[in-house]
């Protein structure tokens, strides 16, 4: 049926992104029309509210119709790029656009057309969609505002990635190691003992909220590596800055204690005292919220470092807490009256997700968005379980879904110069090394003057691909089929391994809002361990799956080395 | 059917006038819906519903399977549209059809057609 098979649309990789070579007709169009062949179309690009899709219209109220048969209800109407004639395309019945293309002469080529409702290029000779960077650039430009978009967030200045080079000590380093360190006994699994780094934490009076988060942090790979490789030496820090409050020093103390091999439960009293001094409003023997503690602790680590080194928060490089946990969220607010979109970028150290039931209808099958390993034992269970069971992916879908800001939350539109109803959409601009997902299970309503806990079960996967929630994916689906990179982002995120994450810790909460208990499950060498204050036991994976997840920690599967400006420790 | 005389002449918007055709009721409704913006609103609503119920994911999966079978370089957009249109039309949930019909009916009533 198709006559185009003679020439293949070869794919060309630029910066890891697959970019199709133009068909001969598109290449010819380019050749004939100079450097900015699609410049004229830019004036005809209109963003149609309420969805914000790009359409081609000569004026905003134009009703396009086929120049030959007058049909305006045809689902595919194309405008010729050479003469702007609009024709319909209803294969296999009739294609007036194909007939129009035959008018091509040596003087003028009528082979390239644009879909008026989707702003996508079509080659009438090849009878197929074609892609062009300049055209996509024009479409994206029509969508985005010049004010905010032009300033790319600082934190994304790309640093060169370098390849891993294995290290082996030279003579000097070897003698340093031999003289100043003692060898660790190799782990003997026959011993039946727990792996190194697992040590119970005594409850000092309703401190399970702290113990649970600490256990997760002790086994957060980048954080653990940082402290165990002596990147924050407490003796050095105190000698340089004096003996004073430094949460990082206290963490360093704890890491040494946890990984030294002693199996007796450890009492993090000194750390608790330090943290109380940092977060004095939370200093009491009452039960606190584990997530609040987590945020407060990261903030504490950052504050001290910032004071010492006067590094502003940039690129997440200010302190180890941000280097590990901070990512960037993108927020787009689109005016539903005129389509004008305002974009802002905000850093974040975790993702707080609402927990609502999944309202899947009988049509819903396992999502084709990702290939994440399903939480169920048999695939057959998946489709029935998808109706009504909340999943982490479902929460993330909801998080990145366009949300209608109600009439009481009208947003000031710069183009309309008046408050309008808008559509807001969140997406992830930069993924952190470690993603912490916090499920909002504790609802505090100031209106009803009560708090309640949401006990609903949440299914979470062991492996997670965050690609569909990235800004590039979200924007791609909003803009349609484009190849133009967004925000100068040259990477093809769908193929990049750095959007794949592995679960390594789950903090769970059982009980009521005011009388509950936190427990952490850790995943080490594919075995699961339950850390319940001072008691650590190995458990079955199914126990973890069935638990009520409150905070889930995922680490990037692949970590890259970045070229560093300076040598040595930071 | 009249054809253009010169390929370089830009078309006039009302090219159909030499056909002397009475616009059908369907055409009138379509134009009224486009002009009032209702058509775009309904399209957005439809898109939202089709995503929610998983129809879009199903169509995507069908396309992927077809492309995989034929080979990436041997498929055109026309092929895909031709292959999935019947399946797509058949698998739209009745609830969505009903909802849209009700909306259109309400529009017709309000537009006094």
CSV table of C-alpha atoms in Angstrom, one decimal, chain A residues 14-310:
chain,number,residue,atom,x,y,z
A,14,UNK,CA,22.9,13.1,18.2
A,15,UNK,CA,23.9,13.3,21.9
A,16,UNK,CA,22.2,10.0,22.4
A,17,UNK,CA,18.9,11.2,21.0
A,18,UNK,CA,17.6,9.3,18.0
A,19,UNK,CA,16.8,11.8,15.2
A,20,UNK,CA,15.4,10.7,11.9
A,21,UNK,CA,17.0,11.8,8.7
A,22,UNK,CA,14.6,13.9,6.6
A,23,UNK,CA,13.0,12.2,3.6
A,24,UNK,CA,14.1,13.5,0.2
A,25,UNK,CA,11.1,15.7,-0.1
A,26,UNK,CA,11.7,17.4,3.3
A,27,UNK,CA,15.3,17.8,2.4
A,28,UNK,CA,14.3,19.3,-0.9
A,29,UNK,CA,11.9,21.7,1.0
A,30,UNK,CA,14.7,22.8,3.2
A,31,UNK,CA,17.0,23.4,0.3
A,32,UNK,CA,14.5,25.5,-1.5
A,33,UNK,CA,13.5,27.6,1.4
A,34,UNK,CA,16.6,28.9,3.0
A,35,UNK,CA,17.7,29.0,6.6
A,36,UNK,CA,14.4,29.5,8.4
A,37,UNK,CA,11.9,27.6,6.3
A,38,UNK,CA,9.4,27.4,9.0
A,39,UNK,CA,9.6,31.0,10.2
A,40,UNK,CA,6.3,31.9,8.4
A,41,UNK,CA,4.4,29.2,10.2
A,42,UNK,CA,5.4,30.6,13.6
A,43,UNK,CA,2.8,33.4,13.1
A,44,UNK,CA,0.1,30.8,12.4
A,45,UNK,CA,0.8,28.7,15.5
A,46,UNK,CA,-2.0,29.2,18.0
A,47,UNK,CA,-2.2,27.6,21.3
A,48,UNK,CA,-5.8,26.4,21.8
A,49,UNK,CA,-7.1,26.6,25.3
A,50,UNK,CA,-8.2,24.7,27.4
A,51,UNK,CA,-5.7,22.0,26.6
A,52,UNK,CA,-3.0,24.1,25.3
A,53,UNK,CA,-2.4,22.2,22.1
A,54,UNK,CA,-0.6,23.9,19.2
A,55,UNK,CA,-2.7,24.4,16.0
A,56,UNK,CA,-2.2,26.1,12.7
A,57,UNK,CA,-4.6,28.9,12.0
A,58,UNK,CA,-4.2,32.0,9.9
A,59,UNK,CA,-6.2,33.9,12.4
A,60,UNK,CA,-7.4,32.5,15.7
A,61,UNK,CA,-11.1,32.2,14.7
A,62,UNK,CA,-10.4,30.5,11.3
A,63,UNK,CA,-12.4,27.3,10.7
A,64,UNK,CA,-10.2,25.3,8.3
A,65,UNK,CA,-11.9,23.4,5.5
A,66,UNK,CA,-10.7,21.4,2.6
A,67,UNK,CA,-10.2,23.6,-0.5
A,68,UNK,CA,-11.5,20.8,-2.8
A,69,UNK,CA,-14.5,19.3,-1.1
A,70,UNK,CA,-15.3,21.9,1.6
A,71,UNK,CA,-15.2,19.4,4.4
A,72,UNK,CA,-14.4,21.0,7.8
A,73,UNK,CA,-15.1,18.0,10.0
A,74,UNK,CA,-12.4,15.8,8.6
A,75,UNK,CA,-10.1,14.6,11.4
A,76,UNK,CA,-7.0,15.1,9.3
A,77,UNK,CA,-6.7,18.4,7.4
A,78,UNK,CA,-3.4,19.5,6.1
A,79,UNK,CA,-2.1,22.9,5.0
A,80,UNK,CA,0.5,23.0,2.2
A,81,UNK,CA,3.7,24.6,3.4
A,82,UNK,CA,4.2,26.2,0.0
A,83,UNK,CA,0.9,27.8,-0.8
A,84,UNK,CA,-1.2,27.4,2.4
A,85,UNK,CA,-3.9,25.4,0.6
A,86,UNK,CA,-5.8,23.3,3.0
A,87,UNK,CA,-6.8,19.8,1.9
A,88,UNK,CA,-8.3,16.7,3.6
A,89,UNK,CA,-6.6,13.3,3.9
A,90,UNK,CA,-8.9,10.4,4.3
A,91,UNK,CA,-7.0,7.3,3.2
A,92,UNK,CA,-7.9,5.0,1.6
A,93,UNK,CA,-11.0,6.7,0.4
A,94,UNK,CA,-9.7,10.0,-0.8
A,95,UNK,CA,-6.7,12.2,-0.2
A,96,UNK,CA,-7.0,15.7,-1.6
A,97,UNK,CA,-3.7,16.6,-0.1
A,98,UNK,CA,-2.0,13.8,-2.1
A,99,UNK,CA,-3.6,15.2,-5.2
A,100,UNK,CA,-2.4,18.7,-4.2
A,101,UNK,CA,1.1,17.4,-3.9
A,102,UNK,CA,1.1,16.4,-7.6
A,103,UNK,CA,1.1,20.0,-8.5
A,104,UNK,CA,4.7,20.0,-7.6
A,105,UNK,CA,6.8,21.5,-10.3
A,106,UNK,CA,10.5,22.5,-10.6
A,107,UNK,CA,9.4,25.9,-9.5
A,108,UNK,CA,7.5,25.0,-6.4
A,109,UNK,CA,7.2,21.9,-4.3
A,110,UNK,CA,3.8,21.1,-2.6
A,111,UNK,CA,4.9,17.9,-1.0
A,112,UNK,CA,5.3,19.1,2.6
A,113,UNK,CA,2.2,19.9,4.6
A,114,UNK,CA,1.3,20.5,8.2
A,115,UNK,CA,-1.6,19.0,10.2
A,116,UNK,CA,-3.7,22.0,11.1
A,117,UNK,CA,-5.0,20.5,14.3
A,118,UNK,CA,-1.9,18.9,15.6
A,119,UNK,CA,0.9,21.1,14.1
A,120,UNK,CA,2.8,18.0,12.8
A,121,UNK,CA,4.6,17.8,9.5
A,122,UNK,CA,3.4,15.4,6.8
A,123,UNK,CA,5.1,14.4,3.6
A,124,UNK,CA,2.4,13.9,1.0
A,125,UNK,CA,4.7,12.0,-1.3
A,126,UNK,CA,5.9,9.5,1.4
A,127,UNK,CA,2.4,9.5,2.9
A,128,UNK,CA,4.0,9.6,6.3
A,129,UNK,CA,4.7,11.9,9.2
A,130,UNK,CA,8.1,13.7,9.1
A,131,UNK,CA,10.1,15.5,11.8
A,132,UNK,CA,12.1,18.6,11.7
A,133,UNK,CA,14.1,20.3,14.4
A,134,UNK,CA,13.4,23.8,13.2
A,135,UNK,CA,9.7,23.2,13.0
A,136,UNK,CA,9.6,21.6,16.4
A,137,UNK,CA,11.6,24.6,17.7
A,138,UNK,CA,9.0,26.9,16.4
A,139,UNK,CA,6.2,24.9,18.0
A,140,UNK,CA,7.9,24.8,21.4
A,141,UNK,CA,8.6,28.5,21.1
A,142,UNK,CA,5.0,29.2,20.6
A,143,UNK,CA,4.2,27.2,23.8
A,144,UNK,CA,6.8,28.7,26.0
A,145,UNK,CA,7.1,32.1,27.5
A,146,UNK,CA,10.2,34.1,26.7
A,147,UNK,CA,10.4,35.6,30.2
A,148,UNK,CA,10.9,32.6,32.4
A,149,UNK,CA,12.0,30.0,30.0
A,150,UNK,CA,15.0,31.8,28.7
A,151,UNK,CA,16.8,31.4,32.0
A,152,UNK,CA,17.7,27.8,32.4
A,153,UNK,CA,18.0,26.9,36.0
A,154,UNK,CA,21.6,27.3,37.2
A,155,UNK,CA,21.7,23.9,38.7
A,156,UNK,CA,21.6,22.2,35.4
A,157,UNK,CA,24.9,23.4,34.0
A,158,UNK,CA,26.1,20.1,32.7
A,159,UNK,CA,29.4,18.8,33.8
A,160,UNK,CA,31.3,16.5,31.7
A,161,UNK,CA,30.7,12.8,32.5
A,162,UNK,CA,33.8,10.8,32.7
A,163,UNK,CA,34.4,7.0,32.6
A,164,UNK,CA,35.0,5.0,35.7
A,165,UNK,CA,38.7,4.3,36.2
A,166,UNK,CA,39.4,1.6,38.8
A,167,UNK,CA,41.7,2.7,41.6
A,168,UNK,CA,44.5,0.8,43.1
A,169,UNK,CA,46.8,2.3,45.8
A,170,UNK,CA,50.3,3.3,45.0
A,171,UNK,CA,53.1,2.6,47.5
A,172,UNK,CA,52.6,5.7,49.6
A,173,UNK,CA,48.8,5.1,49.8
A,174,UNK,CA,49.4,1.4,50.6
A,175,UNK,CA,51.7,2.2,53.5
A,176,UNK,CA,49.3,4.8,54.8
A,177,UNK,CA,46.5,2.2,54.8
A,178,UNK,CA,48.6,-0.5,56.4
A,179,UNK,CA,49.8,1.8,59.2
A,180,UNK,CA,46.6,3.7,60.0
A,181,UNK,CA,43.9,1.1,59.5
A,182,UNK,CA,43.0,-2.3,60.7
A,183,UNK,CA,41.5,-5.0,58.4
A,184,UNK,CA,37.9,-5.9,58.8
A,185,UNK,CA,37.0,-9.5,59.2
A,186,UNK,CA,35.4,-10.8,56.0
A,187,UNK,CA,31.8,-11.5,56.4
A,188,UNK,CA,31.1,-15.2,56.9
A,189,UNK,CA,27.6,-16.1,56.0
A,190,UNK,CA,27.9,-19.5,57.7
A,191,UNK,CA,28.1,-17.5,60.9
A,192,UNK,CA,24.4,-16.7,60.4
A,193,UNK,CA,25.2,-13.2,61.6
A,194,UNK,CA,23.7,-10.2,60.1
A,195,UNK,CA,25.7,-8.3,57.5
A,196,UNK,CA,28.0,-5.5,58.6
A,197,UNK,CA,26.3,-2.2,59.2
A,198,UNK,CA,23.2,-3.7,60.8
A,199,UNK,CA,22.9,-2.6,64.4
A,200,UNK,CA,19.9,-2.0,66.5
A,201,UNK,CA,19.1,1.5,67.9
A,202,UNK,CA,17.8,1.9,71.4
A,203,UNK,CA,14.6,3.7,71.8
A,204,UNK,CA,15.3,6.7,74.1
A,205,UNK,CA,11.6,7.5,74.7
A,206,UNK,CA,9.3,7.6,71.7
A,207,UNK,CA,12.3,8.0,69.4
A,208,UNK,CA,11.3,5.3,66.9
A,209,UNK,CA,10.6,8.1,64.4
A,210,UNK,CA,14.3,9.0,64.6
A,211,UNK,CA,15.6,5.5,64.7
A,212,UNK,CA,13.6,4.4,61.6
A,213,UNK,CA,14.9,7.3,59.5
A,214,UNK,CA,18.5,6.9,60.8
A,215,UNK,CA,18.4,3.2,59.7
A,216,UNK,CA,17.4,4.2,56.2
A,217,UNK,CA,20.1,6.9,56.1
A,218,UNK,CA,22.8,4.5,57.3
A,219,UNK,CA,22.2,2.4,54.3
A,220,UNK,CA,21.6,5.1,51.7
A,221,UNK,CA,24.5,4.1,49.4
A,222,UNK,CA,25.9,7.6,48.5
A,223,UNK,CA,25.6,8.8,52.1
A,224,UNK,CA,27.1,5.7,53.6
A,225,UNK,CA,30.0,5.9,51.2
A,226,UNK,CA,30.6,9.5,51.9
A,227,UNK,CA,30.9,9.1,55.7
A,228,UNK,CA,32.6,5.7,55.6
A,229,UNK,CA,35.3,7.1,53.3
A,230,UNK,CA,35.9,9.8,55.8
A,231,UNK,CA,34.7,12.7,53.7
A,232,UNK,CA,33.5,14.4,56.9
A,233,UNK,CA,36.0,13.7,59.6
A,234,UNK,CA,34.6,14.8,62.9
A,235,UNK,CA,38.0,15.3,64.5
A,236,UNK,CA,39.2,17.5,61.7
A,237,UNK,CA,35.9,19.4,61.6
A,238,UNK,CA,36.0,20.1,65.3
A,239,UNK,CA,39.7,21.0,65.3
A,240,UNK,CA,39.0,23.4,62.5
A,241,UNK,CA,35.7,24.9,63.6
A,242,UNK,CA,35.8,24.3,67.3
A,243,UNK,CA,33.6,22.0,69.3
A,244,UNK,CA,30.1,23.1,68.5
A,245,UNK,CA,26.9,21.8,67.0
A,246,UNK,CA,27.5,19.9,63.8
A,247,UNK,CA,25.0,17.3,62.8
A,248,UNK,CA,27.3,15.9,60.2
A,249,UNK,CA,29.9,15.2,62.9
A,250,UNK,CA,27.3,13.4,64.9
A,251,UNK,CA,26.3,11.4,61.9
A,252,UNK,CA,30.0,10.6,61.3
A,253,UNK,CA,30.2,9.3,64.9
A,254,UNK,CA,27.1,7.1,64.3
A,255,UNK,CA,28.3,5.7,61.1
A,256,UNK,CA,31.5,4.6,62.8
A,257,UNK,CA,29.5,3.1,65.6
A,258,UNK,CA,27.1,1.3,63.3
A,259,UNK,CA,29.6,-0.2,61.0
A,260,UNK,CA,32.3,-1.1,63.5
A,261,UNK,CA,31.0,-4.6,63.9
A,262,UNK,CA,29.7,-4.4,67.5
A,263,UNK,CA,26.3,-6.0,67.6
A,264,UNK,CA,25.0,-4.5,70.8
A,265,UNK,CA,22.3,-1.9,70.2
A,266,UNK,CA,23.5,1.6,70.0
A,267,UNK,CA,22.0,4.6,71.8
A,268,UNK,CA,22.0,7.7,69.6
A,269,UNK,CA,21.8,10.0,72.6
A,270,UNK,CA,24.3,12.5,71.6
A,271,UNK,CA,22.8,12.8,68.1
A,272,UNK,CA,19.3,13.2,69.7
A,273,UNK,CA,20.6,16.0,71.9
A,274,UNK,CA,22.2,17.8,68.9
A,275,UNK,CA,19.1,17.5,66.9
A,276,UNK,CA,17.0,18.9,69.7
A,277,UNK,CA,19.3,21.9,69.8
A,278,UNK,CA,18.9,22.3,66.0
A,279,UNK,CA,15.1,21.8,65.9
A,280,UNK,CA,14.2,23.1,69.4
A,281,UNK,CA,10.5,23.3,68.6
A,282,UNK,CA,10.5,19.5,68.2
A,283,UNK,CA,12.5,18.8,71.3
A,284,UNK,CA,10.4,16.7,73.6
A,285,UNK,CA,9.8,13.1,74.4
A,286,UNK,CA,6.6,13.1,72.4
A,287,UNK,CA,6.3,11.1,69.2
A,288,UNK,CA,7.3,13.1,66.2
A,289,UNK,CA,6.7,12.7,62.5
A,290,UNK,CA,9.5,10.7,60.8
A,291,UNK,CA,9.2,12.7,57.7
A,292,UNK,CA,9.5,16.0,59.5
A,293,UNK,CA,12.5,14.7,61.3
A,294,UNK,CA,14.1,13.7,57.9
A,295,UNK,CA,13.6,17.1,56.5
A,296,UNK,CA,14.8,18.8,59.6
A,297,UNK,CA,17.9,16.6,59.7
A,298,UNK,CA,18.9,17.3,56.1
A,299,UNK,CA,18.4,21.0,56.8
A,300,UNK,CA,20.6,20.7,59.8
A,301,UNK,CA,23.4,19.2,57.8
A,302,UNK,CA,23.1,21.8,55.2
A,303,UNK,CA,23.0,24.7,57.5
A,304,UNK,CA,26.3,24.0,59.2
A,305,UNK,CA,28.1,23.3,56.0
A,306,UNK,CA,26.8,26.5,54.5
A,307,UNK,CA,28.0,28.5,57.4
A,308,UNK,CA,31.4,27.1,57.2
A,309,UNK,CA,32.1,27.2,53.5
A,310,UNK,CA,29.8,29.9,52.4
